[in-house]
Amino acid sequence: MSQIARSPAIAVLGAGSWGTALALLVARNGYAVKLWDISSEHLESIKDCGENKRYLPGVALPQNLQVVADLESVLSHTCQFLVAVPSHAFRATLGRLAQFCAKAPRLLISWGTKG
């Protein structure tokens, strides 16, 4: 896409197949995307490879999709979120989200759980 990174950035919490697919969709529509996951090792692999080899092998990540391991850093740059974590991690993820969002109004766009 020729238009680079609409504003504001959108955070995608969860870098599994669903989270990565959503992050790609949003990024391909011209938004800056910050992709976060609980597993820093998984995120390092995504950064190193430029793709999510575990869940979406062969699909390159666009330049406007940034992989970020520090949740506070992700949340300090956006007020829009897509939460795409397994159902067993949903409560804990929202608890972490609430720690950083308590002082500023935020907009939760959507969440998706499974399992």
PDB file of C-alpha atoms in Angstrom:
ATOM      1  CA  MET A   1       0.000   0.000   0.000  1.00  0.00           C
ATOM      2  CA  SER A   2       1.387   3.385  -0.964  1.00  0.00           C
ATOM      3  CA  GLN A   3      -0.221   5.246   1.920  1.00  0.00           C
ATOM      4  CA  ILE A   4       1.949   4.674   4.976  1.00  0.00           C
ATOM      5  CA  ALA A   5       0.471   4.321   8.417  1.00  0.00           C
ATOM      6  CA  ARG A   6      -2.726   6.114   9.095  1.00  0.00           C
ATOM      7  CA  SER A   7      -3.022   7.539  12.553  1.00  0.00           C
ATOM      8  CA  PRO A   8      -3.509   6.493  15.297  1.00  0.00           C
ATOM      9  CA  ALA A   9      -1.772   3.165  15.707  1.00  0.00           C
ATOM     10  CA  ILE A  10      -3.784   0.073  16.515  1.00  0.00           C
ATOM     11  CA  ALA A  11      -2.516  -2.517  18.985  1.00  0.00           C
ATOM     12  CA  VAL A  12      -3.140  -6.210  18.443  1.00  0.00           C
ATOM     13  CA  LEU A  13      -2.721  -8.233  21.617  1.00  0.00           C
ATOM     14  CA  GLY A  14      -1.961 -11.843  20.790  1.00  0.00           C
ATOM     15  CA  ALA A  15       0.414 -13.061  18.070  1.00  0.00           C
ATOM     16  CA  GLY A  16      -1.147 -16.408  17.312  1.00  0.00           C
ATOM     17  CA  SER A  17      -2.761 -17.190  13.961  1.00  0.00           C
ATOM     18  CA  TRP A  18      -5.848 -15.041  14.618  1.00  0.00           C
ATOM     19  CA  GLY A  19      -3.959 -12.081  16.112  1.00  0.00           C
ATOM     20  CA  THR A  20      -1.340 -12.112  13.370  1.00  0.00           C
ATOM     21  CA  ALA A  21      -3.997 -12.347  10.647  1.00  0.00           C
ATOM     22  CA  LEU A  22      -5.886  -9.397  12.163  1.00  0.00           C
ATOM     23  CA  ALA A  23      -2.658  -7.401  12.497  1.00  0.00           C
ATOM     24  CA  LEU A  24      -1.853  -8.062   8.834  1.00  0.00           C
ATOM     25  CA  LEU A  25      -5.341  -7.028   7.728  1.00  0.00           C
ATOM     26  CA  VAL A  26      -5.192  -3.763   9.669  1.00  0.00           C
ATOM     27  CA  ALA A  27      -1.636  -3.022   8.478  1.00  0.00           C
ATOM     28  CA  ARG A  28      -2.559  -3.723   4.855  1.00  0.00           C
ATOM     29  CA  ASN A  29      -5.302  -1.123   5.230  1.00  0.00           C
ATOM     30  CA  GLY A  30      -2.675   1.511   5.965  1.00  0.00           C
ATOM     31  CA  TYR A  31      -2.648   1.654   9.758  1.00  0.00           C
ATOM     32  CA  ALA A  32       0.406   1.499  11.977  1.00  0.00           C
ATOM     33  CA  VAL A  33       0.083  -1.726  13.967  1.00  0.00           C
ATOM     34  CA  LYS A  34       1.806  -2.793  17.151  1.00  0.00           C
ATOM     35  CA  LEU A  35       1.667  -6.569  17.670  1.00  0.00           C
ATOM     36  CA  TRP A  36       2.207  -7.858  21.212  1.00  0.00           C
ATOM     37  CA  ASP A  37       2.250 -11.332  22.731  1.00  0.00           C
ATOM     38  CA  ILE A  38       2.921 -12.746  26.184  1.00  0.00           C
ATOM     39  CA  SER A  39       5.801 -14.814  24.769  1.00  0.00           C
ATOM     40  CA  SER A  40       8.849 -12.647  24.148  1.00  0.00           C
ATOM     41  CA  GLU A  41      10.574 -15.645  22.515  1.00  0.00           C
ATOM     42  CA  HIS A  42       7.744 -15.948  19.995  1.00  0.00           C
ATOM     43  CA  LEU A  43       7.946 -12.211  19.266  1.00  0.00           C
ATOM     44  CA  GLU A  44      11.718 -12.399  18.787  1.00  0.00           C
ATOM     45  CA  SER A  45      11.212 -15.180  16.254  1.00  0.00           C
ATOM     46  CA  ILE A  46       8.664 -13.061  14.379  1.00  0.00           C
ATOM     47  CA  LYS A  47      11.030 -10.065  14.413  1.00  0.00           C
ATOM     48  CA  ASP A  48      14.010 -12.127  13.259  1.00  0.00           C
ATOM     49  CA  CYS A  49      12.111 -13.861  10.442  1.00  0.00           C
ATOM     50  CA  GLY A  50       9.867 -10.993   9.331  1.00  0.00           C
ATOM     51  CA  GLU A  51       6.949 -13.420   9.493  1.00  0.00           C
ATOM     52  CA  ASN A  52       5.087 -15.585  11.994  1.00  0.00           C
ATOM     53  CA  LYS A  53       6.639 -18.931  11.000  1.00  0.00           C
ATOM     54  CA  ARG A  54       4.716 -20.803  13.693  1.00  0.00           C
ATOM     55  CA  TYR A  55       1.211 -19.751  12.603  1.00  0.00           C
ATOM     56  CA  LEU A  56       1.427 -18.019   9.201  1.00  0.00           C
ATOM     57  CA  PRO A  57       4.579 -19.272   7.472  1.00  0.00           C
ATOM     58  CA  GLY A  58       5.450 -17.571   4.217  1.00  0.00           C
ATOM     59  CA  VAL A  59       3.426 -14.422   4.900  1.00  0.00           C
ATOM     60  CA  ALA A  60       5.766 -11.438   5.196  1.00  0.00           C
ATOM     61  CA  LEU A  61       4.945  -8.691   7.670  1.00  0.00           C
ATOM     62  CA  PRO A  62       4.620  -5.185   6.200  1.00  0.00           C
ATOM     63  CA  GLN A  63       6.835  -2.343   7.425  1.00  0.00           C
ATOM     64  CA  ASN A  64       3.970  -0.634   9.245  1.00  0.00           C
ATOM     65  CA  LEU A  65       3.475  -3.702  11.483  1.00  0.00           C
ATOM     66  CA  GLN A  66       5.815  -3.463  14.451  1.00  0.00           C
ATOM     67  CA  VAL A  67       6.395  -6.366  16.841  1.00  0.00           C
ATOM     68  CA  VAL A  68       6.740  -5.079  20.411  1.00  0.00           C
ATOM     69  CA  ALA A  69       7.428  -7.149  23.546  1.00  0.00           C
ATOM     70  CA  ASP A  70       6.804  -4.356  26.064  1.00  0.00           C
ATOM     71  CA  LEU A  71       3.058  -4.036  26.671  1.00  0.00           C
ATOM     72  CA  GLU A  72       3.393  -0.644  28.352  1.00  0.00           C
ATOM     73  CA  SER A  73       5.180   0.700  25.280  1.00  0.00           C
ATOM     74  CA  VAL A  74       2.432  -0.644  23.036  1.00  0.00           C
ATOM     75  CA  LEU A  75      -0.332   0.873  25.132  1.00  0.00           C
ATOM     76  CA  SER A  76       1.349   4.257  25.492  1.00  0.00           C
ATOM     77  CA  HIS A  77       1.037   4.828  21.736  1.00  0.00           C
ATOM     78  CA  THR A  78      -2.563   3.854  21.064  1.00  0.00           C
ATOM     79  CA  CYS A  79      -6.090   3.876  22.397  1.00  0.00           C
ATOM     80  CA  GLN A  80      -7.404   1.267  19.978  1.00  0.00           C
ATOM     81  CA  PHE A  81      -7.015  -2.457  20.565  1.00  0.00           C
ATOM     82  CA  LEU A  82      -7.810  -5.786  19.053  1.00  0.00           C
ATOM     83  CA  VAL A  83      -7.560  -8.511  21.673  1.00  0.00           C
ATOM     84  CA  ALA A  84      -6.973 -11.920  20.088  1.00  0.00           C
ATOM     85  CA  VAL A  85      -5.783 -14.262  22.804  1.00  0.00           C
ATOM     86  CA  PRO A  86      -6.919 -17.774  23.769  1.00  0.00           C
ATOM     87  CA  SER A  87      -9.854 -17.813  26.160  1.00  0.00           C
ATOM     88  CA  HIS A  88      -7.695 -19.163  29.000  1.00  0.00           C
ATOM     89  CA  ALA A  89      -5.489 -16.036  28.744  1.00  0.00           C
ATOM     90  CA  PHE A  90      -8.269 -13.498  28.229  1.00  0.00           C
ATOM     91  CA  ARG A  91      -8.809 -12.478  31.857  1.00  0.00           C
ATOM     92  CA  ALA A  92      -5.076 -12.121  32.573  1.00  0.00           C
ATOM     93  CA  THR A  93      -4.530 -10.111  29.387  1.00  0.00           C
ATOM     94  CA  LEU A  94      -7.360  -7.716  30.218  1.00  0.00           C
ATOM     95  CA  GLY A  95      -5.971  -7.409  33.756  1.00  0.00           C
ATOM     96  CA  ARG A  96      -2.611  -6.338  32.348  1.00  0.00           C
ATOM     97  CA  LEU A  97      -4.364  -3.993  29.946  1.00  0.00           C
ATOM     98  CA  ALA A  98      -6.295  -2.389  32.808  1.00  0.00           C
ATOM     99  CA  GLN A  99      -3.075  -1.663  34.730  1.00  0.00           C
ATOM    100  CA  PHE A 100      -1.865   0.611  31.952  1.00  0.00           C
ATOM    101  CA  CYS A 101      -5.186   2.080  30.862  1.00  0.00           C
ATOM    102  CA  ALA A 102      -6.628   3.095  34.217  1.00  0.00           C
ATOM    103  CA  LYS A 103      -5.608   6.746  33.897  1.00  0.00           C
ATOM    104  CA  ALA A 104      -6.599   7.438  30.317  1.00  0.00           C
ATOM    105  CA  PRO A 105      -9.757   6.661  28.389  1.00  0.00           C
ATOM    106  CA  ARG A 106      -9.225   3.867  25.891  1.00  0.00           C
ATOM    107  CA  LEU A 107     -11.327   2.279  23.222  1.00  0.00           C
ATOM    108  CA  LEU A 108     -11.526  -1.502  22.988  1.00  0.00           C
ATOM    109  CA  ILE A 109     -12.352  -2.233  19.382  1.00  0.00           C
ATOM    110  CA  SER A 110     -12.906  -5.960  19.536  1.00  0.00           C
ATOM    111  CA  TRP A 111     -11.860  -9.165  21.125  1.00  0.00           C
ATOM    112  CA  GLY A 112     -11.748 -12.681  19.858  1.00  0.00           C
ATOM    113  CA  THR A 113     -11.317 -15.781  21.952  1.00  0.00           C
ATOM    114  CA  LYS A 114     -11.385 -19.446  21.239  1.00  0.00           C
ATOM    115  CA  GLY A 115     -10.703 -22.645  23.043  1.00  0.00           C
TER     116      GLY A 115
END
